[in-house]
PDB file of C-alpha atoms in Angstrom:
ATOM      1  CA  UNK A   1      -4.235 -92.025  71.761  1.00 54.00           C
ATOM      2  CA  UNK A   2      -2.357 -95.185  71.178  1.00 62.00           C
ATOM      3  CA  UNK A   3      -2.175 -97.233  74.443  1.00 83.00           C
ATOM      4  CA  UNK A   4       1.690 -98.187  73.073  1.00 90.00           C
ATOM      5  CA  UNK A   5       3.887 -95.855  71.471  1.00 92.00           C
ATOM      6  CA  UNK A   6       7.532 -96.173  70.392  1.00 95.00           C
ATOM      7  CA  UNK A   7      10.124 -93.434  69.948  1.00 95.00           C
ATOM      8  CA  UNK A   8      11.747 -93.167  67.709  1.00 96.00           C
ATOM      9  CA  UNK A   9       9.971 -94.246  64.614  1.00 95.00           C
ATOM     10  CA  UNK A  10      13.194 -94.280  62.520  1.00 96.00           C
ATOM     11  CA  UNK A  11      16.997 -94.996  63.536  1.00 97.00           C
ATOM     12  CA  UNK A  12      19.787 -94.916  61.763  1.00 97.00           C
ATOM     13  CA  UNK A  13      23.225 -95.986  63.414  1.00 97.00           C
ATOM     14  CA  UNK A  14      27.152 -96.592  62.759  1.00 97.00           C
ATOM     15  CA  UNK A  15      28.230-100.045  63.047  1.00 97.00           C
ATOM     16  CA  UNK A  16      29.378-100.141  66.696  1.00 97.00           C
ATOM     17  CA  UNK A  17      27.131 -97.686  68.235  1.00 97.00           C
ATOM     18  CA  UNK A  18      24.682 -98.351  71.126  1.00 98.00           C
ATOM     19  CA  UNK A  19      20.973 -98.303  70.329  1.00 97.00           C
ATOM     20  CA  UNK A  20      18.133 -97.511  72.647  1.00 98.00           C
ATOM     21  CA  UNK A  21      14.498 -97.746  71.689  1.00 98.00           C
ATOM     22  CA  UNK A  22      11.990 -96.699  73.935  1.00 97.00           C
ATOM     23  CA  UNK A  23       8.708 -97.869  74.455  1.00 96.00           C
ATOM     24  CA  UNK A  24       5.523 -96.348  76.951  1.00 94.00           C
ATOM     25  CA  UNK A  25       2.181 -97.901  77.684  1.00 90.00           C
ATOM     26  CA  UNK A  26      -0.684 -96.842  79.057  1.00 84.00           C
ATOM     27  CA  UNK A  27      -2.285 -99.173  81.252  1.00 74.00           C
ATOM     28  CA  UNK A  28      -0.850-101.797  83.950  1.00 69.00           C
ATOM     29  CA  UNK A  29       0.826-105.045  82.432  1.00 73.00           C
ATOM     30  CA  UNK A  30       1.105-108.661  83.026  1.00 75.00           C
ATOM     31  CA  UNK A  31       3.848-108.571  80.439  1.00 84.00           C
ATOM     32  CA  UNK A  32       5.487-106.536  77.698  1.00 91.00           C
ATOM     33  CA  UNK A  33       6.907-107.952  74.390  1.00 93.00           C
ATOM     34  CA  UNK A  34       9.871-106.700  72.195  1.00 96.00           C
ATOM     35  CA  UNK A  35       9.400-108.554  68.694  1.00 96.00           C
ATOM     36  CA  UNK A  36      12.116-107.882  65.777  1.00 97.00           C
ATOM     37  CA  UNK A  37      10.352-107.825  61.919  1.00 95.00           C
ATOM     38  CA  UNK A  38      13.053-108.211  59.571  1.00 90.00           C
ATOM     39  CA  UNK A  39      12.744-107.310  55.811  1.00 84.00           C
ATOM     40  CA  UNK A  40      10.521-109.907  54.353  1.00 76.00           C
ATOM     41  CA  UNK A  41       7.800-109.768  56.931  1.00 72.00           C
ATOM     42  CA  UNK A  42       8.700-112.547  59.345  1.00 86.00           C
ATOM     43  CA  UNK A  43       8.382-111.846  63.203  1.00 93.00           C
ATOM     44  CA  UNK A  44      10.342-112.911  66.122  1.00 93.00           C
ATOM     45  CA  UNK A  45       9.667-112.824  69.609  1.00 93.00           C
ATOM     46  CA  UNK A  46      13.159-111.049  71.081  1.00 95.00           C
ATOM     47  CA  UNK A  47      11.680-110.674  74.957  1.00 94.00           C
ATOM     48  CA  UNK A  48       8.764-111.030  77.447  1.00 91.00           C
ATOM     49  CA  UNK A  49       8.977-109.147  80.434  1.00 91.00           C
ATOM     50  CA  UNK A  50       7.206-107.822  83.521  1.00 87.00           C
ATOM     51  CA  UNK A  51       9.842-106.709  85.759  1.00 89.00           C
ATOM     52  CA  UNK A  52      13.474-105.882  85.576  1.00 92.00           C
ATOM     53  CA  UNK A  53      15.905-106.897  82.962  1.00 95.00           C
ATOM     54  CA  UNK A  54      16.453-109.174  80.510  1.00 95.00           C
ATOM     55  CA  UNK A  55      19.571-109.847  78.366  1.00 96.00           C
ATOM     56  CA  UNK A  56      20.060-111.740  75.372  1.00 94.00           C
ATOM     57  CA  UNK A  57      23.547-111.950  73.486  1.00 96.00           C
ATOM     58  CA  UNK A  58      23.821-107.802  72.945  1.00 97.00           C
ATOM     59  CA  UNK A  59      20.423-107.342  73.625  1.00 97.00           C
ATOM     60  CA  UNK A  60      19.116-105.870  76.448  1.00 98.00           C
ATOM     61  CA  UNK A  61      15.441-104.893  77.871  1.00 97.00           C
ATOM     62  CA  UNK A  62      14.606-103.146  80.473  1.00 97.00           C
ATOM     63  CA  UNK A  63      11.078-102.046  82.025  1.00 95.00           C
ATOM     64  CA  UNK A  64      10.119 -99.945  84.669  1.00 92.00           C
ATOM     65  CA  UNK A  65       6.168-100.304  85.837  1.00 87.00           C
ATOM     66  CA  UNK A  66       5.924 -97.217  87.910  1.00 88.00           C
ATOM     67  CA  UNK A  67       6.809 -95.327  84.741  1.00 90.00           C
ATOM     68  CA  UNK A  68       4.778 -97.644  82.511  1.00 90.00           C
ATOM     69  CA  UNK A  69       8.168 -97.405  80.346  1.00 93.00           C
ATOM     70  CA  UNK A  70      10.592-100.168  78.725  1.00 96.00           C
ATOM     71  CA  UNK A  71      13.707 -99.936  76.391  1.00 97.00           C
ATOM     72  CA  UNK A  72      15.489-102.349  74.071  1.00 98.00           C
ATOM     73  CA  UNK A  73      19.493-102.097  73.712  1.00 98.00           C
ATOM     74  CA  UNK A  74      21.775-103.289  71.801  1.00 98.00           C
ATOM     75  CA  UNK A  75      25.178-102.977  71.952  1.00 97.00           C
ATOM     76  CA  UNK A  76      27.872-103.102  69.610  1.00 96.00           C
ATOM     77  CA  UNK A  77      25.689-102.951  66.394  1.00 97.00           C
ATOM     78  CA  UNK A  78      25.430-104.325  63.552  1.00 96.00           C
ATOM     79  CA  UNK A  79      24.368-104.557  60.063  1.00 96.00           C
ATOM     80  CA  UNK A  80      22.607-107.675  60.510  1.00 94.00           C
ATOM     81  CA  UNK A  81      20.309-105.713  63.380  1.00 96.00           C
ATOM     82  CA  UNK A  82      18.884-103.699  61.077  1.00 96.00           C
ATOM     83  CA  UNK A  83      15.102-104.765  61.518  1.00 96.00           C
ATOM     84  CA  UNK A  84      11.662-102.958  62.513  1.00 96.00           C
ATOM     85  CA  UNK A  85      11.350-103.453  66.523  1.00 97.00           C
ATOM     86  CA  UNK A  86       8.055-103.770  67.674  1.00 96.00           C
ATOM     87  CA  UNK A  87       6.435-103.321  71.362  1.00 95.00           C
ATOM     88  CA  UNK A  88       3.469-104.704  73.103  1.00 92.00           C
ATOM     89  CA  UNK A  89       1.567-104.731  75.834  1.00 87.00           C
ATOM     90  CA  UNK A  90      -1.893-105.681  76.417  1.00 80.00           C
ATOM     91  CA  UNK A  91      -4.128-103.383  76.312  1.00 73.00           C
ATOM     92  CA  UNK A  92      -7.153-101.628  78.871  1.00 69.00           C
ATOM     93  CA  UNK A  93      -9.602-104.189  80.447  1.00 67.00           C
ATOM     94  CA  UNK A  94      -8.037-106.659  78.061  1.00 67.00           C
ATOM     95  CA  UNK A  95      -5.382-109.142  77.700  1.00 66.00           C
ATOM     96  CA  UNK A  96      -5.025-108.644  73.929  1.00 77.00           C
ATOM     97  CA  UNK A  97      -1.936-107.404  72.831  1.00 84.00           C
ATOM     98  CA  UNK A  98      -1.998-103.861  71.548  1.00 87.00           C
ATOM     99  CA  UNK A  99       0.983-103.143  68.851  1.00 91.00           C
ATOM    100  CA  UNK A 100       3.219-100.399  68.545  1.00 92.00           C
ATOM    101  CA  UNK A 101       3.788 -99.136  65.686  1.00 92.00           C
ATOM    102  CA  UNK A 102       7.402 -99.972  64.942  1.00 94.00           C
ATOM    103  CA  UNK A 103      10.942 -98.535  65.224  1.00 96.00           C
ATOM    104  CA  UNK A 104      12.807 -98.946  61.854  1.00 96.00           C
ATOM    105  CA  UNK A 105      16.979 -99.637  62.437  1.00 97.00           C
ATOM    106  CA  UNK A 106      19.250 -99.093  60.063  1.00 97.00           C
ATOM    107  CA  UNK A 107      22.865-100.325  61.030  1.00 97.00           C
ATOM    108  CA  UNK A 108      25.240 -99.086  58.873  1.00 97.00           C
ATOM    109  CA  UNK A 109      28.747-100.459  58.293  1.00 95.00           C
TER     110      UNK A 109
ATOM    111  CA  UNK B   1      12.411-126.128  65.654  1.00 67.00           C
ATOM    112  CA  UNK B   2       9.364-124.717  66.495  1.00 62.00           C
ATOM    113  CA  UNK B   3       7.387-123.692  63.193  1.00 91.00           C
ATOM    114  CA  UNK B   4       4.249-121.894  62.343  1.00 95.00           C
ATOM    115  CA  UNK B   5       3.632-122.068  58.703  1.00 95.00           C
ATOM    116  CA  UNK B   6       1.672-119.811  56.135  1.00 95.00           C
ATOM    117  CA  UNK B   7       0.818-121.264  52.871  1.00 88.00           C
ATOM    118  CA  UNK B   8       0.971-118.308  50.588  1.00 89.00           C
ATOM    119  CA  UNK B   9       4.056-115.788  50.940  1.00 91.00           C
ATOM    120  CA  UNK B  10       2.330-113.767  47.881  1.00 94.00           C
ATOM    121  CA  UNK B  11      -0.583-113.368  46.698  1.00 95.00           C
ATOM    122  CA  UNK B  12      -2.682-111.659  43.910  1.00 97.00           C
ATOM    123  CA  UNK B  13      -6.284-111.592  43.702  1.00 96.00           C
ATOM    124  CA  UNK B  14      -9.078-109.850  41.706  1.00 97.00           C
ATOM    125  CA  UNK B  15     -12.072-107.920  43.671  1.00 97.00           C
ATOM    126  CA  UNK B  16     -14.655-110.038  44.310  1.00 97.00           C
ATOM    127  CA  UNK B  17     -12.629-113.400  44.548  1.00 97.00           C
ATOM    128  CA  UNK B  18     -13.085-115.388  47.883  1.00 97.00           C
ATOM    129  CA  UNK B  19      -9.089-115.855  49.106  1.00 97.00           C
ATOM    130  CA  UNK B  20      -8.133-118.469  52.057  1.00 97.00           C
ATOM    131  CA  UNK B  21      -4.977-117.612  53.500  1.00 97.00           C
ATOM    132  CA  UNK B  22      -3.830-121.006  55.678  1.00 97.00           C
ATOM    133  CA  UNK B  23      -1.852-121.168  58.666  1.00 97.00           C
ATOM    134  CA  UNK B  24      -0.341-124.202  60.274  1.00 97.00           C
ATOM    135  CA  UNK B  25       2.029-124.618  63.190  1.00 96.00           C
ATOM    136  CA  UNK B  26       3.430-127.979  64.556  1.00 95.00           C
ATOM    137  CA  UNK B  27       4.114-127.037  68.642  1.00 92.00           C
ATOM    138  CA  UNK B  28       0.462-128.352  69.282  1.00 92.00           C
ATOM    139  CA  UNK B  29      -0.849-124.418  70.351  1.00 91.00           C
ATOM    140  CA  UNK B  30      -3.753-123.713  72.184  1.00 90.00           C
ATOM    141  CA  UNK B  31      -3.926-120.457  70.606  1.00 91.00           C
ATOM    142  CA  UNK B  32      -3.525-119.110  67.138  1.00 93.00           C
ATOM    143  CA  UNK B  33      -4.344-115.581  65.688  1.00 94.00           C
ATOM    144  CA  UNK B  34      -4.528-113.686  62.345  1.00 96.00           C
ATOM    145  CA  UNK B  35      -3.478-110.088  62.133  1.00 96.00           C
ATOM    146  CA  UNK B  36      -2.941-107.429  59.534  1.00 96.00           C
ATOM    147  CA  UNK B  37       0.078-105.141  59.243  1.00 94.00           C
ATOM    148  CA  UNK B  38      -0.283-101.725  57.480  1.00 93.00           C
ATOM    149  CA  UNK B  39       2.182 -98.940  57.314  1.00 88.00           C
ATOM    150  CA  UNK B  40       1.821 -96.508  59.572  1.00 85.00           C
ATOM    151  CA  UNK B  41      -0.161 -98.828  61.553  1.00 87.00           C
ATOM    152  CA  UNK B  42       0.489-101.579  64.593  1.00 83.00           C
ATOM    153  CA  UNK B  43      -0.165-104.952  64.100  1.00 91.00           C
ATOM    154  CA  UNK B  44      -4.584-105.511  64.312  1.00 93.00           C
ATOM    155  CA  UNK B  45      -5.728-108.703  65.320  1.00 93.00           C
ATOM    156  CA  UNK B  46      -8.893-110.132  63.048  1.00 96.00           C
ATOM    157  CA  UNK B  47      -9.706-113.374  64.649  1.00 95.00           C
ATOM    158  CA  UNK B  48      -8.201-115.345  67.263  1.00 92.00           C
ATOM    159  CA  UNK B  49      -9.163-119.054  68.695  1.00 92.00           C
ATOM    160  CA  UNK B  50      -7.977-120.980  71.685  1.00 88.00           C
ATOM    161  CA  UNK B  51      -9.428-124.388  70.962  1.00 89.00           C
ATOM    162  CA  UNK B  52     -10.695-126.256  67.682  1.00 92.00           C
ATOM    163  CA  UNK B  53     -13.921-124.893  66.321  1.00 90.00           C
ATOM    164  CA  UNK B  54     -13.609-121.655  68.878  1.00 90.00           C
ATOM    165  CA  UNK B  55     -13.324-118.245  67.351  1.00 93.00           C
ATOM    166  CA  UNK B  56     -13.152-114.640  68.959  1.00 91.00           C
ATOM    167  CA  UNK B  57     -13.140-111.525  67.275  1.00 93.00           C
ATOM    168  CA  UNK B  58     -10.111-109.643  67.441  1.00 91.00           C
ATOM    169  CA  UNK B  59     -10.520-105.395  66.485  1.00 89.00           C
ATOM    170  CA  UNK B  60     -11.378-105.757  63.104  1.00 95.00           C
ATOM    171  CA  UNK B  61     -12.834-108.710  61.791  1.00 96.00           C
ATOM    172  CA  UNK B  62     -15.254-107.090  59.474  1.00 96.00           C
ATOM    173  CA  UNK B  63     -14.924-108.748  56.041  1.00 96.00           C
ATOM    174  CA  UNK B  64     -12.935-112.011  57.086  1.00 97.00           C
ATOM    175  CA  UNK B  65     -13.775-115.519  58.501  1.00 97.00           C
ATOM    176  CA  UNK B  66     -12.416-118.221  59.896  1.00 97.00           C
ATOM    177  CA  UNK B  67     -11.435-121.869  60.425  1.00 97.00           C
ATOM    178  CA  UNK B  68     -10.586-124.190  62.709  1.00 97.00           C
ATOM    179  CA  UNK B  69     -11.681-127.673  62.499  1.00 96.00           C
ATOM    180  CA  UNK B  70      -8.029-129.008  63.455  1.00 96.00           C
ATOM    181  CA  UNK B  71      -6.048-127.949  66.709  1.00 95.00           C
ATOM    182  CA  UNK B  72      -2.672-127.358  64.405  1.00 96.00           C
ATOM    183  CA  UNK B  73      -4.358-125.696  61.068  1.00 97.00           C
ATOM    184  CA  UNK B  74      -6.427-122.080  61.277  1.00 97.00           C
ATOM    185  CA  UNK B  75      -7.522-120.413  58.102  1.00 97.00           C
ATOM    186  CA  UNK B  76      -8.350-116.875  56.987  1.00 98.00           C
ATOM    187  CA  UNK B  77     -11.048-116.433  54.409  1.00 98.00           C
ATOM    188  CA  UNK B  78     -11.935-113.244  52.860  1.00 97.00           C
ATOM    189  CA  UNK B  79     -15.431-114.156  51.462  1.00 94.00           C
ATOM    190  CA  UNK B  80     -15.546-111.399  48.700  1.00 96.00           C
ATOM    191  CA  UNK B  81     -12.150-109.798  48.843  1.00 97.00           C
ATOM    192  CA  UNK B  82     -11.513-105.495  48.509  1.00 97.00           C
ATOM    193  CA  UNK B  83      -8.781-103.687  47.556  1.00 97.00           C
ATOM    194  CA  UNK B  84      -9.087-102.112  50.890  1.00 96.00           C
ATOM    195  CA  UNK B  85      -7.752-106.039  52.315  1.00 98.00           C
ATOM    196  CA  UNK B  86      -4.661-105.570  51.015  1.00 97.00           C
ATOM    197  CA  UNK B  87      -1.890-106.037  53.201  1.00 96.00           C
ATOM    198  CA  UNK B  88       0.822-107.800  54.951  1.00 95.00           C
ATOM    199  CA  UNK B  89      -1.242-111.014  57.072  1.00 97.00           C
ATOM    200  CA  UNK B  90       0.679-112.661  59.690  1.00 96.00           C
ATOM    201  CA  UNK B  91      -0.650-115.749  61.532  1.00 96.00           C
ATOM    202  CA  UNK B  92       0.795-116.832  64.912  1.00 94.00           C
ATOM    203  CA  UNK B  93       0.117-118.992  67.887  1.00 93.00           C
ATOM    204  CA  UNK B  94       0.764-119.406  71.718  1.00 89.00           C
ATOM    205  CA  UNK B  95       0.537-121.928  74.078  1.00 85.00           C
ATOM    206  CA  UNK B  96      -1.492-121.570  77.293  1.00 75.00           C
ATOM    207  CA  UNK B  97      -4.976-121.887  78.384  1.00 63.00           C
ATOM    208  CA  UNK B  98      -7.894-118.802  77.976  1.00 52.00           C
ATOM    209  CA  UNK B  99      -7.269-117.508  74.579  1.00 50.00           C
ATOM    210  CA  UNK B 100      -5.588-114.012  74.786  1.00 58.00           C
ATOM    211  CA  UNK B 101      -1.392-113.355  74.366  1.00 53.00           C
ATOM    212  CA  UNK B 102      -0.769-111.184  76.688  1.00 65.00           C
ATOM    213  CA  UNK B 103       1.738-113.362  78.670  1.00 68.00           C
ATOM    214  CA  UNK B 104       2.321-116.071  76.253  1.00 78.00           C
ATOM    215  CA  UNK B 105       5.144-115.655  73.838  1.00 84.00           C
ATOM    216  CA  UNK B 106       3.966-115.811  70.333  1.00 89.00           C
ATOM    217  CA  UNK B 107       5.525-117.446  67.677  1.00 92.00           C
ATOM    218  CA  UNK B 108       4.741-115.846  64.320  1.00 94.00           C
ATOM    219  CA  UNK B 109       4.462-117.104  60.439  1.00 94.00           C
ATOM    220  CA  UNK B 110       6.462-115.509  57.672  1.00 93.00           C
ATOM    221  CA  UNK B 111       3.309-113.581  56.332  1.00 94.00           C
ATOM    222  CA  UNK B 112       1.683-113.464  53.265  1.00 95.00           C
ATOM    223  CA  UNK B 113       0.944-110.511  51.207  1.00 95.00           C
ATOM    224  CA  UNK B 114      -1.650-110.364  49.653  1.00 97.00           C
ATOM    225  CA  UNK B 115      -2.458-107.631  47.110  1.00 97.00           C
ATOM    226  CA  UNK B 116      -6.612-107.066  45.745  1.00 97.00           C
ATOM    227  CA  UNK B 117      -6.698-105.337  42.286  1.00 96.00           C
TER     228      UNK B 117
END
């Protein structure tokens, strides 16, 4: 069993509509990272979190640690947020990150 | 602007050819890594190394080497390379003491993909 899964693996969206992507771990956390691949292979870190919320522009994440659960929101999408978004956490009895395997977003106009 | 920098975006090589894939960033890093992407598959970390002339296995380092004789350049060799190496490589790097990324923000190269016929 993957210690970091994402639902769902695929999204496709109207311009405008609100996206959630939800991501579960498996072991406790000093931090969980949302990272956004766009088409061409580059990565960027979007968030690091360990508690709470964070918000940046119309992106939102959220985690809760009793659940061992985060999302990533956007609002008001957009084309240009089409992307793979990609989870982490570290993993059991190590601080490596472990990957999930990607949520693929297609905004549509 | 913070950069980490790959020196290959694409590559081609023939089975049996030794391939260095180079990685440099400029934010002076402790901590730089080498991964693979595959569909289907997470990102799998093949080497990491937290200081010049350290390296630590990652999951799956069978296959590949590496180099780090200077704090802002870490290369990826493939000593006889396999079609089953290729794949999407991404290099990034952290700051912070002790190595592992599990609360450092990483900052990540384009990638290179390299393709073994």
């Amino acid at each position: 069993k993957n210690e970091v899964e994402q639902s769902p693996q695929n999204l496709t969206a109207q311009e405008g509509e609100f996206i959630t992507i939800n991501c579960s771990y498996s072991v406790g956390i000093s931090a969980l990272h949302w990272l956004q691949q766009h088409p061409g292979g580059g990565i960027v870190s979007l968030f690091m979190l360990s508690s709470g919320k964070k918000k940046h522009g119309r992106l939102i994440a959220t985690i809760n640690i009793q659940e061992k659960h985060s999302s990533l929101h956007i609002t008001a999408s957009h084309p240009r947020d089409s992307a793979v978004y990609i989870c982490a956490a570290p993993g059991l009895n190590t601080d490596k990150l472990i990957f999930g395997t990607g949520t693929r977003l297609q905004v549509f106009p | 602007d913070v950069k980490v920098t790959q020196s290959s975006r694409y590559l081609v090589k023939r089975t049996g050819e030794k391939v260095f894939l180079e990685c440099v960033q400029d934010m002076d890093h402790e901590n730089m890594f080498w991964y693979r992407q595959d569909p289907g598959l997470g990102l799998r970390l093949i080497y990491f190394s937290y200081d010049v002339k350290m390296k630590e296995k990652g999951d799956i380092p069978e296959g590949y080497s590496v180099s780090r004789e200077k704090k802002e350049r870490f290369s990826l060799i493939l000593e006889s390379a396999s079609t089953n190496q290729t794949s999407m490589y991404l290099c990034a790097s952290s700051h912070g003491a002790g190595g592992l990324s599990g609360a450092n923000v990483l900052t990540f190269g384009a990638g290179s993909r390299l393709t073994v016929l």
